[in-house]
Each structure stands twice: as C-alpha cells, then as structure tokens.
Coordinates of C-alpha atoms in Angstrom, one line a residue:
X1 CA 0.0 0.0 0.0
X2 CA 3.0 2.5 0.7
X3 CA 4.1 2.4 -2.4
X4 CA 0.9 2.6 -4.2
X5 CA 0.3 5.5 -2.5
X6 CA 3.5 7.4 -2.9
X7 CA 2.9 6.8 -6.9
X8 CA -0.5 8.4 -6.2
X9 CA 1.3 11.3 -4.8
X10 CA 3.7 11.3 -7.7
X11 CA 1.3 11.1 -10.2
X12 CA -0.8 13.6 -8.6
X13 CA 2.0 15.8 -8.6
X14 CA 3.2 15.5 -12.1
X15 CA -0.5 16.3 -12.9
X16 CA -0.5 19.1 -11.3
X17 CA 2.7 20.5 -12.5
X18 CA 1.3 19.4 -16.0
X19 CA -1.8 21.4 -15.7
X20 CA 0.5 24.8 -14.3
X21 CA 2.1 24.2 -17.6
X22 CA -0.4 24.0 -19.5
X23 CA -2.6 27.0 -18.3
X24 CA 0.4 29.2 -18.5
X25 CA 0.6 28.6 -21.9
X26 CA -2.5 29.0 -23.0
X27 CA -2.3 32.5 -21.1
X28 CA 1.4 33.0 -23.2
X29 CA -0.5 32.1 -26.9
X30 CA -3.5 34.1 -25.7
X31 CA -1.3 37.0 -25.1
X32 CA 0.8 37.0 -28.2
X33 CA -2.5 36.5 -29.8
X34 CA -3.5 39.9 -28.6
X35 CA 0.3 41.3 -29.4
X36 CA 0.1 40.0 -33.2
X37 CA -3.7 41.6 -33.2
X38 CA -2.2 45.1 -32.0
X39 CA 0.9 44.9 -34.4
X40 CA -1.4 43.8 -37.5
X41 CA -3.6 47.0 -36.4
X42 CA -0.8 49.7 -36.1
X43 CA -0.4 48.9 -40.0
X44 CA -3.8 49.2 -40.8
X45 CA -3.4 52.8 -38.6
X46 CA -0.7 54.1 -41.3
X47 CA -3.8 54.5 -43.7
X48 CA -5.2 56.4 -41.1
X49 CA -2.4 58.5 -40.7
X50 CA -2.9 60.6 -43.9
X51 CA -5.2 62.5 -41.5
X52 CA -4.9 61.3 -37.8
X53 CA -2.4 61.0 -35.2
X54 CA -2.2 59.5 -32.1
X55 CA -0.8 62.6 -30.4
X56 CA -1.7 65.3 -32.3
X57 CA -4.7 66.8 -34.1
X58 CA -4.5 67.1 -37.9
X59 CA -6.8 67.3 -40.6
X60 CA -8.8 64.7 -38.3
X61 CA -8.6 64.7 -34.6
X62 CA -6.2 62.9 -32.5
X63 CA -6.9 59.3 -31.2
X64 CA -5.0 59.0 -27.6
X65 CA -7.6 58.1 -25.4
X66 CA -10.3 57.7 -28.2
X67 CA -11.8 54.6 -26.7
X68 CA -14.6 55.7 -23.9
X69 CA -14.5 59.6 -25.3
X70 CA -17.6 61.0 -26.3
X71 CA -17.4 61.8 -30.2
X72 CA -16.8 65.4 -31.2
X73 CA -15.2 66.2 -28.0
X74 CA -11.5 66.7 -28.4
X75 CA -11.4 70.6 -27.5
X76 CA -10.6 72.9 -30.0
X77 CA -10.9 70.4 -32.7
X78 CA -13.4 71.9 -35.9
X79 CA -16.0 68.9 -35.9
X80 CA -18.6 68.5 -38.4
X81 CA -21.7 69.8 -36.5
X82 CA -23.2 66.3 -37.2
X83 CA -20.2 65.0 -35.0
X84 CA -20.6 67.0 -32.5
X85 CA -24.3 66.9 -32.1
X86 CA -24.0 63.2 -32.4
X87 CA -24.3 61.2 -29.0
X88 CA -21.4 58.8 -29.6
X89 CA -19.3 57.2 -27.0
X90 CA -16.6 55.7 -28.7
X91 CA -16.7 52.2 -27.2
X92 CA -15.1 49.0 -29.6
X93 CA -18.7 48.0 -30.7
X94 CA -19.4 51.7 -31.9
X95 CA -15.8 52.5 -33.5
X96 CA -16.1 49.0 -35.6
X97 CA -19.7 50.5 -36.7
X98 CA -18.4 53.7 -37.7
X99 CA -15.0 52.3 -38.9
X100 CA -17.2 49.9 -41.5
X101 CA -18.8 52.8 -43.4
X102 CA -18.1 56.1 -41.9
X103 CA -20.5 58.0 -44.2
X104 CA -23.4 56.1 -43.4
X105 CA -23.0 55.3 -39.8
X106 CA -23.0 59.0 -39.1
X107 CA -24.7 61.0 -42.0
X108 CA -23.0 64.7 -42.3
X109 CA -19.8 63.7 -41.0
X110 CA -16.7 65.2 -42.9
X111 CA -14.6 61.8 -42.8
X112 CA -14.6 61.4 -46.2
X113 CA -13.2 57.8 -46.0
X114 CA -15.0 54.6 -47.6
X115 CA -14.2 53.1 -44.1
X116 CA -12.4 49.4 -43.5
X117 CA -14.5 47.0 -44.8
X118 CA -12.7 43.9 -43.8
X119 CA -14.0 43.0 -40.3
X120 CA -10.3 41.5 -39.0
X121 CA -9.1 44.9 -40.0
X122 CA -11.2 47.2 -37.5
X123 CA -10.9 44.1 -35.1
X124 CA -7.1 44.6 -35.3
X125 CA -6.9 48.7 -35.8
X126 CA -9.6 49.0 -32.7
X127 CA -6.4 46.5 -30.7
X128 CA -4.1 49.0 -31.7
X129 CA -6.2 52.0 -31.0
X130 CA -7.0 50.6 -27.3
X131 CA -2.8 49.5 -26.6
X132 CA -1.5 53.0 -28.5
X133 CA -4.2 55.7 -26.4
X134 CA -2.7 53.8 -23.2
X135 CA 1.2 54.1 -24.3
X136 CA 3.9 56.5 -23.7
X137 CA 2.7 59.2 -26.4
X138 CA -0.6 59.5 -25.1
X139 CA 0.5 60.4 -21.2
X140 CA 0.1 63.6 -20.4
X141 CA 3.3 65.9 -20.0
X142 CA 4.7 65.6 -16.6

C-alpha cells in the first residue's frame, strides 16, 4: 500500500505540474495572440495617418484616449456639427460601426473615407487603437 500510494502522490504531482504548464501557456499564446492583433492593427493605422495622429490633431482629430470619449469632443478640434451633435461614446462595438462605413454610420460627417470594410481589419486597428491611447505618447506631460 506505501508504495501505491507514494505513486498516487507522484502522479498527482506530475498532474498538477502538468496542468501549471499548461494553463500558462494557454495565457502565453493568448497574449501574443492579442500582441500580433495590435501589431497587424498599427499597420492598418498608417492609412489612417494621412489625416490622424495618435498625439496630435491634424486634418482629423487625435486618437490617444479615443476609446470611452464621447465623439466630437476633443477641444478645439473643428467637428462636423453632425459630430458633435451626435451622442457617440466611442466604445469597440461603436468604432467597428463607424469604422465599417463612416459616411453612413454618421450621416454629415466630414470623414470622407470609404471606411475598412474587412471585419479582422477594424478588429485589429480598434487592438491597436485601445494598446497606443494607453502608451507612452498618449500620457500627459509631466
């Protein structure tokens, strides 16, 4: 019986070591997942940047801290008037809708851009947008 039992242990052991392993890769993958979803979306972004920085406002407004804002509100920015009346919040389900067809998710606004049709695309870009507006050129001066 001793020895039974001390194989028990072992074997309990090794399954738990086994199952450590495992779930710590999962959580490894599931983060370099997310990495190669951010680094596929900051090129997707260099279309963007024709008009938009992260940092700074140009012919579009900038996008640090873009997720949770309410649309139209970056101050001293010209918005349409159909932006800034709009009541956006700029969460990841409403960025993907106004991403997909700018023109028609918000009639009157002056983002003359077809949008990014392909869905992986705005999944990726709306990554990016969510790691970048938390990075090192979106904190404020100190």
């Amino acid at each position: 019986m001793p020895a039974f039992r001390r194989r028990a242990g072992l074997l309990a052991a090794l399954l738990a070591a086994g199952l450590a392993f495992a779930s710590q890769g999962a959580g490894t993958a599931a983060a370099s997942g997310a990495d190669a979803a951010v680094e596929r979306g900051a090129r997707v972004y260099e279309r963007c940047a024709a008009c938009h920085a992260l940092d700074a406002d140009r012919t579009g407004p900038r996008h640090c801290g873009l997720l949770g804002r309410r649309a139209g509100s970056v101050p001293g920015f010209p918005y349409s008037p159909a932006m800034r009346r709009s009541r956006i919040v700029w969460t990841e389900a409403s960025l993907d809708r106004f991403l997909k067809a700018p023109l028609q998710a918000l009639p009157g606004t002056s983002m003359g851009y077809d949008g990014v049709k392909d869905e992986r695309e705005r999944r990726d870009l709306i990554a990016y947008l969510r790691a970048a507006g938390q990075g090192p050129r979106c904190k404020p001066p100190e």
